[in-house]
Tab-separated table of C-alpha atoms and ligand atoms in Angstrom:
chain	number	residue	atom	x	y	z
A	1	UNK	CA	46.754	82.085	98.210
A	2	UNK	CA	49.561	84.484	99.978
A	3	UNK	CA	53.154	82.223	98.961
A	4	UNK	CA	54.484	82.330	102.645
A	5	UNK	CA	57.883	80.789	101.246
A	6	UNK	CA	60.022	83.504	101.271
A	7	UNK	CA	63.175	83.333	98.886
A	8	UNK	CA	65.516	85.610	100.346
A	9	UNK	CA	68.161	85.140	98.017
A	10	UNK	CA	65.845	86.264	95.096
A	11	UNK	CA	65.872	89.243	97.260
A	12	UNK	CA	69.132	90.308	97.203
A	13	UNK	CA	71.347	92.406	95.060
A	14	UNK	CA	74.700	92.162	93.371
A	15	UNK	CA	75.947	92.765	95.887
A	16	UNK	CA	74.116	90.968	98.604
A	17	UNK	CA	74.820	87.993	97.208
A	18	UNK	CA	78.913	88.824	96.927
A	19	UNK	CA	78.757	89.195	100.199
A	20	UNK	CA	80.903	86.807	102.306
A	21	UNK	CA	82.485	86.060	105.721
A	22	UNK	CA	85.851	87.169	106.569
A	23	UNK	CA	88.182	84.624	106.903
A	24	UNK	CA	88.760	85.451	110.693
A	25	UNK	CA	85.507	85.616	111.382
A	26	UNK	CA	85.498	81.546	110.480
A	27	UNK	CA	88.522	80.671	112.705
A	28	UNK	CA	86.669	82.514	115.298
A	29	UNK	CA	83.963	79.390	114.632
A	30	UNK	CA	86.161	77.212	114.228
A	31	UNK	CA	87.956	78.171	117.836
A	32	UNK	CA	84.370	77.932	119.681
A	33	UNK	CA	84.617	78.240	123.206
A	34	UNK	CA	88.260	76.868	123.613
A	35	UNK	CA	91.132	78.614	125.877
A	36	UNK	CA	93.522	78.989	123.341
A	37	UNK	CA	97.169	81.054	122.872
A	38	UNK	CA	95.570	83.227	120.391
A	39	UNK	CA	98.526	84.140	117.682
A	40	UNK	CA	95.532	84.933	115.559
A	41	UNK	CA	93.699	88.115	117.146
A	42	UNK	CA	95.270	91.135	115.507
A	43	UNK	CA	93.559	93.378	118.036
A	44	UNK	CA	95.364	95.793	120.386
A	45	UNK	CA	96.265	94.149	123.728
A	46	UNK	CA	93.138	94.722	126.430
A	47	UNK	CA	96.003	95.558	129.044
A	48	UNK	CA	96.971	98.509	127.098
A	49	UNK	CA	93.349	100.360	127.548
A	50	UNK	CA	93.533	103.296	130.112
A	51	UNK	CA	90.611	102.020	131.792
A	52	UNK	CA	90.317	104.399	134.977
A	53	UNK	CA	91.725	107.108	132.671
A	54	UNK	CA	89.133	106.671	129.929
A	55	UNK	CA	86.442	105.745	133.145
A	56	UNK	CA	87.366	109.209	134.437
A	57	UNK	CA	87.024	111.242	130.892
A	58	UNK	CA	83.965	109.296	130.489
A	59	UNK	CA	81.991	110.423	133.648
A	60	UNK	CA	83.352	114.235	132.917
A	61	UNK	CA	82.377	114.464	129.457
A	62	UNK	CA	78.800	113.038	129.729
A	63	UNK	CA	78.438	115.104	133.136
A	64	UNK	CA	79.742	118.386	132.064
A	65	UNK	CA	79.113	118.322	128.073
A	66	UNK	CA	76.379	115.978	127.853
A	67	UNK	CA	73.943	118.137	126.093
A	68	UNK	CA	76.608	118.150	123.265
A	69	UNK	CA	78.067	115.204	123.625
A	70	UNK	CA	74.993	113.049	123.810
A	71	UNK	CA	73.580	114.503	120.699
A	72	UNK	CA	73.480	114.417	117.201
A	73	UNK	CA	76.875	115.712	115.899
A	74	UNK	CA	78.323	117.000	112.727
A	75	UNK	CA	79.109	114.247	109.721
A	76	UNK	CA	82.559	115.561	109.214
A	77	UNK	CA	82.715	115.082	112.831
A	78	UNK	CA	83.403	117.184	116.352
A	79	UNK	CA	85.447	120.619	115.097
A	80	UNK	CA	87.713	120.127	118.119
A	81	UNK	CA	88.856	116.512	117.094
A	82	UNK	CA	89.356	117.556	113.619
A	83	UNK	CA	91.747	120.207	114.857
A	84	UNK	CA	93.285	117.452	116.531
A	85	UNK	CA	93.397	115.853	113.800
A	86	UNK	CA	95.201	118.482	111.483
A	87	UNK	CA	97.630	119.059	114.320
A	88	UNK	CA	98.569	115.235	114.408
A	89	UNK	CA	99.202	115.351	110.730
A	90	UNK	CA	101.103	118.199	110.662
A	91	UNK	CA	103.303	116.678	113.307
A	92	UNK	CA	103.492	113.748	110.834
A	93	UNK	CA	105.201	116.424	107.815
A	94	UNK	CA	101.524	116.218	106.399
A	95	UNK	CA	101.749	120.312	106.355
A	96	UNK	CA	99.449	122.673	105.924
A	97	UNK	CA	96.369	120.436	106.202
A	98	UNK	CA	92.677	122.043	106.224
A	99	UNK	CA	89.701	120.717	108.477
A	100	UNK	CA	87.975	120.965	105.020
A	101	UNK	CA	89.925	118.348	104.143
A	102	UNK	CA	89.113	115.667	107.170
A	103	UNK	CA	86.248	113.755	108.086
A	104	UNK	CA	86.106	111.705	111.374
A	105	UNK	CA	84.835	108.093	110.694
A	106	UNK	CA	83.611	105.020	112.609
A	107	UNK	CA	87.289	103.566	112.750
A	108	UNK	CA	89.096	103.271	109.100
A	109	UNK	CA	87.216	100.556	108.621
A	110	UNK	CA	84.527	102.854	107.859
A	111	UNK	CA	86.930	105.088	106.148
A	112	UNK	CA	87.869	101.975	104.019
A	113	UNK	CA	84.299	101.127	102.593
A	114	UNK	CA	83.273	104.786	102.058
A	115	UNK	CA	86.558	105.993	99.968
A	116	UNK	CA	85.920	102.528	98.083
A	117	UNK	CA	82.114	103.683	97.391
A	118	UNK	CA	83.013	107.057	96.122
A	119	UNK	CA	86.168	106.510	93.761
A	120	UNK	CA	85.383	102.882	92.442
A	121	UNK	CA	82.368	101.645	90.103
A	122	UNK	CA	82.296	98.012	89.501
A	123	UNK	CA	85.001	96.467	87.100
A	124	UNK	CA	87.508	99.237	88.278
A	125	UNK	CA	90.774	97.859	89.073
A	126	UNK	CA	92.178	98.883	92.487
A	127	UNK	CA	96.213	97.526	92.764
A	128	UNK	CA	96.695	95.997	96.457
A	129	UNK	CA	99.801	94.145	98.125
A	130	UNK	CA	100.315	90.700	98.638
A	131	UNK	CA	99.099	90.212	101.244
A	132	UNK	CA	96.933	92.812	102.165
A	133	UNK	CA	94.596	93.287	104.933
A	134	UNK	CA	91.785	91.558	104.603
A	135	UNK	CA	89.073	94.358	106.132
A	136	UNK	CA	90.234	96.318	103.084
A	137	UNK	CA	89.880	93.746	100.693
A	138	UNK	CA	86.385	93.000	101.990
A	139	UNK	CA	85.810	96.884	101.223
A	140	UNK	CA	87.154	96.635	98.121
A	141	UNK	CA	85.272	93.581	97.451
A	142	UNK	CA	81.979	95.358	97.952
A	143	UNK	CA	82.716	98.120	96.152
A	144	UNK	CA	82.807	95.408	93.314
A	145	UNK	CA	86.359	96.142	92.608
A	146	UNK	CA	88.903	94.145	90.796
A	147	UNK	CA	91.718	93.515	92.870
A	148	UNK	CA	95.071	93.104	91.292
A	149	UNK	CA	97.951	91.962	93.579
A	150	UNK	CA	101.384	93.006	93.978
A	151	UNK	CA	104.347	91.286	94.964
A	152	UNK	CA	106.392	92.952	98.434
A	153	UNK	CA	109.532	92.037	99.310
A	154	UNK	CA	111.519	92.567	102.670
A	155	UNK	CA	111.093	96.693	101.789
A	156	UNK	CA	107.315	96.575	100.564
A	157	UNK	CA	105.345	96.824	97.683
A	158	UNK	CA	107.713	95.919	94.643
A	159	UNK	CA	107.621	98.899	92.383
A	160	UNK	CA	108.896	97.115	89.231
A	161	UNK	CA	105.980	94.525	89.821
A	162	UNK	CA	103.464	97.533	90.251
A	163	UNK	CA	104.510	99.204	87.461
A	164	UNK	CA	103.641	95.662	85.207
A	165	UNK	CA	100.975	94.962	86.713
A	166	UNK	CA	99.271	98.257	86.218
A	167	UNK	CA	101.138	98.761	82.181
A	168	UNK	CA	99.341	95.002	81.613
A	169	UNK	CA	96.072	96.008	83.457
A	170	UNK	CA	96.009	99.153	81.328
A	171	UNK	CA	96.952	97.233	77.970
A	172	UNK	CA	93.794	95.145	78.678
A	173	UNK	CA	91.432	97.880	78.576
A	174	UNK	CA	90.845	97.818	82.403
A	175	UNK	CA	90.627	101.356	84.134
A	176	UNK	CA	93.188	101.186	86.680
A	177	UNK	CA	92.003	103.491	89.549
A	178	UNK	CA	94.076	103.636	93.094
A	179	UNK	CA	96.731	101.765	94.531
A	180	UNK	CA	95.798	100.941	98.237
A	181	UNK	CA	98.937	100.759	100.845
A	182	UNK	CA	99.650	100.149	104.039
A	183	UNK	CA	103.482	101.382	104.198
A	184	UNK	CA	103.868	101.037	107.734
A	185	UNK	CA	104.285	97.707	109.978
A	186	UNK	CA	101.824	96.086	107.277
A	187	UNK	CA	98.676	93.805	108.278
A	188	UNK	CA	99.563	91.227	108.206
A	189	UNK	CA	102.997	90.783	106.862
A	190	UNK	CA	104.836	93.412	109.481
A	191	UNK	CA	106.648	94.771	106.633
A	192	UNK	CA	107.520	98.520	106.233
A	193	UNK	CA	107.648	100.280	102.654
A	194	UNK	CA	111.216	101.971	102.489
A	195	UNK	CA	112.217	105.486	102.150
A	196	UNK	CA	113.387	104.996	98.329
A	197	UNK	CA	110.119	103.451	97.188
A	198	UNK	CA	108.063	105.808	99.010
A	199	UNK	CA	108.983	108.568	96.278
A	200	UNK	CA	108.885	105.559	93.460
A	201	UNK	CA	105.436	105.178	94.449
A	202	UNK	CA	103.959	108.756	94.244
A	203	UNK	CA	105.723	108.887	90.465
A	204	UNK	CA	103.884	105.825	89.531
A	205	UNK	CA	100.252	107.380	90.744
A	206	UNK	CA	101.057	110.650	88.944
A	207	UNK	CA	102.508	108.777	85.566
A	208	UNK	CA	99.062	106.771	85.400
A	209	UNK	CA	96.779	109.252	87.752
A	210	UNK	CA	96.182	107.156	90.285
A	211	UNK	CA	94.625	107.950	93.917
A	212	UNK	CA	96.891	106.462	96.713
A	213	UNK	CA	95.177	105.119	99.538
A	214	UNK	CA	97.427	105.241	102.520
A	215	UNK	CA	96.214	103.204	106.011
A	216	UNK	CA	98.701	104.256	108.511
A	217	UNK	CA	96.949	102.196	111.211
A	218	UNK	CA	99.998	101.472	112.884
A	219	UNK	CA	102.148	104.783	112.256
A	220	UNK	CA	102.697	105.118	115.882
A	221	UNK	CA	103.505	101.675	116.984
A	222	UNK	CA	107.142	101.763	115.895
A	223	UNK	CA	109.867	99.566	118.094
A	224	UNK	CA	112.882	101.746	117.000
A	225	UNK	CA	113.612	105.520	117.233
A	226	UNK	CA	114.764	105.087	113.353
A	227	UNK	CA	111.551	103.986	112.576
A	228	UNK	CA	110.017	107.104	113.962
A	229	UNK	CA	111.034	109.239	111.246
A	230	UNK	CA	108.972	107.583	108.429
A	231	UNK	CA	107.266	110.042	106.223
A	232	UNK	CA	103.539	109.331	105.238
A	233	UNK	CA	103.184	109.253	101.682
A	234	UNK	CA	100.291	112.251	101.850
A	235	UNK	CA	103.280	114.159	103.062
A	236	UNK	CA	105.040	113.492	99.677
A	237	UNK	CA	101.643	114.160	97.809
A	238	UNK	CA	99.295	115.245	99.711
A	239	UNK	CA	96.893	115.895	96.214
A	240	UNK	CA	97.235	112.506	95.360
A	241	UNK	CA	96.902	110.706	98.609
A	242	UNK	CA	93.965	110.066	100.656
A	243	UNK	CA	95.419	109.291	104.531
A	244	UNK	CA	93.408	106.675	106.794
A	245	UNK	CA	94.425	106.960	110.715
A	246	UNK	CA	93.197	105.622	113.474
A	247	UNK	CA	92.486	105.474	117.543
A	248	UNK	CA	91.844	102.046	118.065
A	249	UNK	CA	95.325	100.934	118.468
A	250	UNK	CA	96.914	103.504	120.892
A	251	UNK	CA	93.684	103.685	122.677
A	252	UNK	CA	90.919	102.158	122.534
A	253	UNK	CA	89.035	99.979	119.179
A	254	UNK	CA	85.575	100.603	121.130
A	255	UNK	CA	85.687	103.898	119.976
A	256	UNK	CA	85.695	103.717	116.976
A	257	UNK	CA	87.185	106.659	116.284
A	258	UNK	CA	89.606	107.188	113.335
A	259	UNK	CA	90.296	110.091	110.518
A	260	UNK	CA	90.270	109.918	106.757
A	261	UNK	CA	92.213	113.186	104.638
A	262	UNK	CA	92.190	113.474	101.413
A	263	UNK	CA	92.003	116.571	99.026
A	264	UNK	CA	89.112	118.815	99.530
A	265	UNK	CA	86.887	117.454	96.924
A	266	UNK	CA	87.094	113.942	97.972
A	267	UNK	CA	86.507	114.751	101.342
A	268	UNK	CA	83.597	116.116	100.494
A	269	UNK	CA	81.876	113.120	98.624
A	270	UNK	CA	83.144	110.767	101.402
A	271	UNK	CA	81.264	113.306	103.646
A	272	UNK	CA	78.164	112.871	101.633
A	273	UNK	CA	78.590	109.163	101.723
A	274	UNK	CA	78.949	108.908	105.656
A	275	UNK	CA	75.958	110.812	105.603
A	276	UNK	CA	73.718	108.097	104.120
A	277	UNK	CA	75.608	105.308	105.688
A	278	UNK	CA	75.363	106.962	109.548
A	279	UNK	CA	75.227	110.148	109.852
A	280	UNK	CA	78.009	110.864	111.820
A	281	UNK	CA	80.222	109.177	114.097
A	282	UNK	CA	79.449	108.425	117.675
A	283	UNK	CA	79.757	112.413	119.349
A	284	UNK	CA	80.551	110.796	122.861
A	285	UNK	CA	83.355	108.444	121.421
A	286	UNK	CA	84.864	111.609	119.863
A	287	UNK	CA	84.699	113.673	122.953
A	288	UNK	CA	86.132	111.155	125.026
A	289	UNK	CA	88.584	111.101	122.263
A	290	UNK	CA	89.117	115.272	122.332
A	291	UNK	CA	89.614	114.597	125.789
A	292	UNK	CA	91.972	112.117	125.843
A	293	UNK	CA	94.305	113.736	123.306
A	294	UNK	CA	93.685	117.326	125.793
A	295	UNK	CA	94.635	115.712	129.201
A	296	UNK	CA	98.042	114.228	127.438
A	297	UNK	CA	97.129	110.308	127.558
A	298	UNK	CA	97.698	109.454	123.963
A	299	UNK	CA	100.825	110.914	123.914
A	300	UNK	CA	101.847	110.174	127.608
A	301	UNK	CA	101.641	106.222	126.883
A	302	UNK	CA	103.037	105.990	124.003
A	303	UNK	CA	106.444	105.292	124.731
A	304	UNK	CA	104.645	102.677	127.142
A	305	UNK	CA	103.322	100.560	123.980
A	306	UNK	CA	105.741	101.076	122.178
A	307	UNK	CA	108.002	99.198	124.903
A	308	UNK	CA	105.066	96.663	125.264
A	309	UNK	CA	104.405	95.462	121.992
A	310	UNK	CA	108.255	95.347	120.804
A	311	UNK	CA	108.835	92.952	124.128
A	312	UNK	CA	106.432	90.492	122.525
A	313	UNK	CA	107.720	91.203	118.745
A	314	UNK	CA	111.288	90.452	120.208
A	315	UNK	CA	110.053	87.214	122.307
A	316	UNK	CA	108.198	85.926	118.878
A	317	UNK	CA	111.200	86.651	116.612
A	318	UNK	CA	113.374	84.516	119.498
A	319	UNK	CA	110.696	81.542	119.586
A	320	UNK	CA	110.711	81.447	115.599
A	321	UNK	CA	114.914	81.832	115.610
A	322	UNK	CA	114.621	78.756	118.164
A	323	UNK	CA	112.267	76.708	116.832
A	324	UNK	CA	110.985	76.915	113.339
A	325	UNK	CA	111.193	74.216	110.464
A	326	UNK	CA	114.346	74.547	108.450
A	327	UNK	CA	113.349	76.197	105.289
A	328	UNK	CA	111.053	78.571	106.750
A	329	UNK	CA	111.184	82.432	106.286
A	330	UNK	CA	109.226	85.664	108.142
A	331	UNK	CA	109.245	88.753	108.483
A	332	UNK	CA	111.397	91.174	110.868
A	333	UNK	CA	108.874	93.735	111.672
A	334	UNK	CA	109.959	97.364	112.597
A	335	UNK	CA	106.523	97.812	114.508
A	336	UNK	CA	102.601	97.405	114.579
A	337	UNK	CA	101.262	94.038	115.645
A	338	UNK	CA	102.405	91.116	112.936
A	339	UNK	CA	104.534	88.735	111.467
A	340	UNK	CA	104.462	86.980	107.973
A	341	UNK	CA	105.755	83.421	108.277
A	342	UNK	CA	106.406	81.390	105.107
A	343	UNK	CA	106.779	77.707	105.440
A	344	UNK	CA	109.197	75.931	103.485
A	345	UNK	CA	107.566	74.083	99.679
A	346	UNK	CA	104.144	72.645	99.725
A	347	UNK	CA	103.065	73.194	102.883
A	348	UNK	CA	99.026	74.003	103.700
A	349	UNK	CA	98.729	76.459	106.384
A	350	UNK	CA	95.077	76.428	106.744
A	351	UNK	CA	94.993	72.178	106.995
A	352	UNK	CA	97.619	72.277	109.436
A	353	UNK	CA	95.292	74.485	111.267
A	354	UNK	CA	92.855	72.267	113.273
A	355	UNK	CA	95.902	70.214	114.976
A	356	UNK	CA	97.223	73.490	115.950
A	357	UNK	CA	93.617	74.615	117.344
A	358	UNK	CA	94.047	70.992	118.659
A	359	UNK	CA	97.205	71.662	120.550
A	360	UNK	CA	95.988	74.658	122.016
A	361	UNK	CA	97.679	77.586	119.880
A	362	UNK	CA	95.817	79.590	117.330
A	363	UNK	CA	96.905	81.400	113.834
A	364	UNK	CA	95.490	82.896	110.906
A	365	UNK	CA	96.158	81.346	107.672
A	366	UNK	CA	97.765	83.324	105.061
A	367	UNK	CA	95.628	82.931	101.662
A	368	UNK	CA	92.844	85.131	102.079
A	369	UNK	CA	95.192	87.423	102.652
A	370	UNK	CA	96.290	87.342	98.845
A	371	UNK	CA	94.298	88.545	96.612
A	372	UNK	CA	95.808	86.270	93.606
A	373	UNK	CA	94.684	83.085	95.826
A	374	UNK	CA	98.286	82.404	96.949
A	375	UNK	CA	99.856	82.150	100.437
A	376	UNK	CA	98.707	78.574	100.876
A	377	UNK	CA	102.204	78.090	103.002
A	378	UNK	CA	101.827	81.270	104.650
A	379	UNK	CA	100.824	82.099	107.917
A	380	UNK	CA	99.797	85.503	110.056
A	381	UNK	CA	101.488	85.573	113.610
A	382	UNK	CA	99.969	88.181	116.119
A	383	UNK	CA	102.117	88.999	118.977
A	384	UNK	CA	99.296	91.546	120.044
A	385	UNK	CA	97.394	89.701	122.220
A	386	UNK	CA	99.624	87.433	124.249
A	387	UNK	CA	102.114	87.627	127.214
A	388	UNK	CA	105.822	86.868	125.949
A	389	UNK	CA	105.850	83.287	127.686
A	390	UNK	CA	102.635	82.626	126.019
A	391	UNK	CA	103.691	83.583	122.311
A	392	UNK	CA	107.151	81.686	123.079
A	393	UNK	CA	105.161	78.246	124.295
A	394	UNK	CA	102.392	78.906	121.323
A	395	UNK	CA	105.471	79.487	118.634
A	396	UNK	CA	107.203	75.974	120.151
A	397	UNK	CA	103.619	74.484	119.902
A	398	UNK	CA	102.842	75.167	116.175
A	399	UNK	CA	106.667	74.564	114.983
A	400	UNK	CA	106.309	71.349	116.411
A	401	UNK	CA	103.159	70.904	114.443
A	402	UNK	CA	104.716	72.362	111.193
A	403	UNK	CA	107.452	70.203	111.395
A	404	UNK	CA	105.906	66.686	111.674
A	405	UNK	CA	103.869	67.690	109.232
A	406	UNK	CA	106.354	68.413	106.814
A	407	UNK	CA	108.137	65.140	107.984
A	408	UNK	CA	105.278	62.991	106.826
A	409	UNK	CA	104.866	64.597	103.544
A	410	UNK	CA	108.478	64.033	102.795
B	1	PLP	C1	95.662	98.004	108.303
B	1	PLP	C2	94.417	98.243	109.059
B	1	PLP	N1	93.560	99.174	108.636
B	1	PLP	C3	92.417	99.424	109.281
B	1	PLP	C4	92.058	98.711	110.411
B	1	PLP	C5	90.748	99.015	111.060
B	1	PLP	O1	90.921	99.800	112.169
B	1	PLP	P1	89.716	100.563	112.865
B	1	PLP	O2	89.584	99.975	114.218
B	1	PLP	O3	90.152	101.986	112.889
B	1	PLP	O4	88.494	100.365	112.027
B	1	PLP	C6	92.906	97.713	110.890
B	1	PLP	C7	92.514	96.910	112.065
B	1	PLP	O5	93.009	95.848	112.315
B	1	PLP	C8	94.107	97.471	110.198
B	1	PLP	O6	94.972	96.530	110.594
């Protein structure tokens, strides 16, 4: 008799079976098909896409370069975007930089999961803020990485806490391998990693020879010309830093179009890695993205977004200075897309959730956003998405909820 009761889950792997949903990905569920004020999407704002722009490049590339552009394509990706690519960094202080040393990937996500593959077997510890963002925590996850989180503070990552945390992780026996970082405009706290620590942060990885993983998702969405003179910490060290950039937020996520550096030899494995896991990236993405950076429209709009999204940081950061609990913190951010808010004592975020879906407003709960299972009373704000009257009413909405909450625990 043929058993025609599959098991799956006998099926799987290791990993298979760690595999779980992001915590997003549940609110989304949990949302269904309600209109909502979404302070929950961290995704670029759809008004910001260059749609006749990118519907113009579109036509021209698959018209005049379609026998390239509509086939296979390098794995390191298109020569002329990682050109691009080198020139960007450069512009960024990241000098000298070699196309040897670049490899285009299916957004940093990809980036993310492949530079996790090739530097981390199971049971290696990888150091990561709290909070962190939770794409490269499911990465790390998969990789079968330990996580071990460290405290930020108003200027970032706390080095005195990193350099514990690693010293105690060491004494242990555990083999402490990378410390991942997003220094700029963090998802999902907002926060930026200051000058001083920058430095304190490459002597840490060379005391204990570490690999620095450096997403600068959000390098260009600064609100401030002071902010515009950040230095990427691959310009500090470029040997010990492997630099994750990206497209999707000053043009277009669709693309999926986004750069990894990191010293030669690296770059190479993470090559041979993209190789099994796709091949390359999408060739017409990347030539609508050569385009796009040739004809000027990056660059032209970026004062544009900059303007846009600091409008709705500044109309968030009002709403919260209006109407948030007493006792309640967040974060100032300098740029990118988020704010941290910290309710005051005991209270639960994620239950005061559904009353907030309730009353039409939604946010993302803090917790899975800490590796070391805190952040109950935390909460991410996204002022991406919405209009400035909408994140002002949706701000009023969920204070309101906070509030008589906290009333009738008292
Ligand atoms: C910090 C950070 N890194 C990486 C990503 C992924 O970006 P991409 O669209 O390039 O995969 C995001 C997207 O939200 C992000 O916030």
């Amino acid at each position: 008799m043929v058993n025609t009761q599959i098991e799956y889950d006998e099926m799987l792997s290791v990993l298979g079976r760690r595999l779980q949903s992001n915590a997003i990905r549940k609110l989304t569920l949990l949302l269904g098909s309600r209109e909502v004020i979404s302070l929950a999407a961290g995704a670029p704002s759809f008004e910001t896409f260059p749609i006749e722009e990118l519907a113009e490049i579109s036509a021209r590339v698959i018209r005049e370069r379609g026998r390239f552009a509509l086939q296979y394509g390098p794995t390191r990706g298109q020569v002329a975007l990682v050109e691009a690519v080198a020139g960007i960094l450069s512009s960024r202080g990241i000098e000298n930089c070699k196309t040897s040393q670049i490899v285009m990937t299916t957004g940093s996500q990809q980036g993310l999961d492949l530079i996790a593959r090739v530097i981390l077997d199971p049971g290696d510890v990888a150091m990561v803020e709290l909070p962190s963002y939770i794409g490269a925590i499911i990465a790390l996850h998969n990789a079968q990485a330990q996580m071990i989180g460290v405290r930020q503070d108003d200027g970032g990552i706390v080095i005195g806490d990193l350099r514990e945390k690693i010293e105690r992780a060491r004494a242990d026996g555990r083999r402490v391998k990378c410390i991942y970082t997003i220094p700029n405009f963090q998802n999902p706290s907002g926060v930026t990693l200051a000058d001083e620590r920058r430095n304190q942060l490459i002597e840490i990885a060379d005391e204990h020879d570490l690999l620095i993983i450096e997403d600068d998702a959000y390098f260009d969405l600064y609100f401030a010309d002071d902010a515009s003179r950040l230095v990427p910490l691959a310009a500090l060290r470029p040997d010990r830093v492997v630099n994750l950039g990206t497209f999707s937020k000053v043009l277009a996520p669709g693309l999926r179009t986004a750069w990894l550096r990191a010293p030669e030899q690296l770059a190479t494995k993470v090559e041979l890695a993209k190789e099994g896991a796709d091949l390359s990236s999408s060739v017409l993405d990347q030539a609508i993205v050569i385009e796009s950076i040739r004809d000027g429209l990056i660059e032209r709009r970026l004062p544009e977004l900059r303007k846009f999204y600091s409008v709705r940081c500044a109309a968030m950061l009002e709403a919260l200075d209006r109407f948030a609990p007493a006792g309640s913190r967040w974060t100032k951010p300098l740029g990118g897309f988020f704010i941290l808010m910290e309710l005051a004592g005991e209270a639960d975020a994620t239950a005061m959730l559904p009353a907030a879906i309730e009353a039409g407003v939604a946010y993302v709960p803090g917790q899975p956003f800490f590796v070391d299972g805190r952040g109950a009373n935390t909460l991410r704000l996204a002022f991406s998405k919405e209009s400035p009257e909408a994140i002002a009413d949706g701000v009023e909405r969920i204070c309101r909820i906070f509030q008589n909450a906290m009333t009738q625990k008292a």
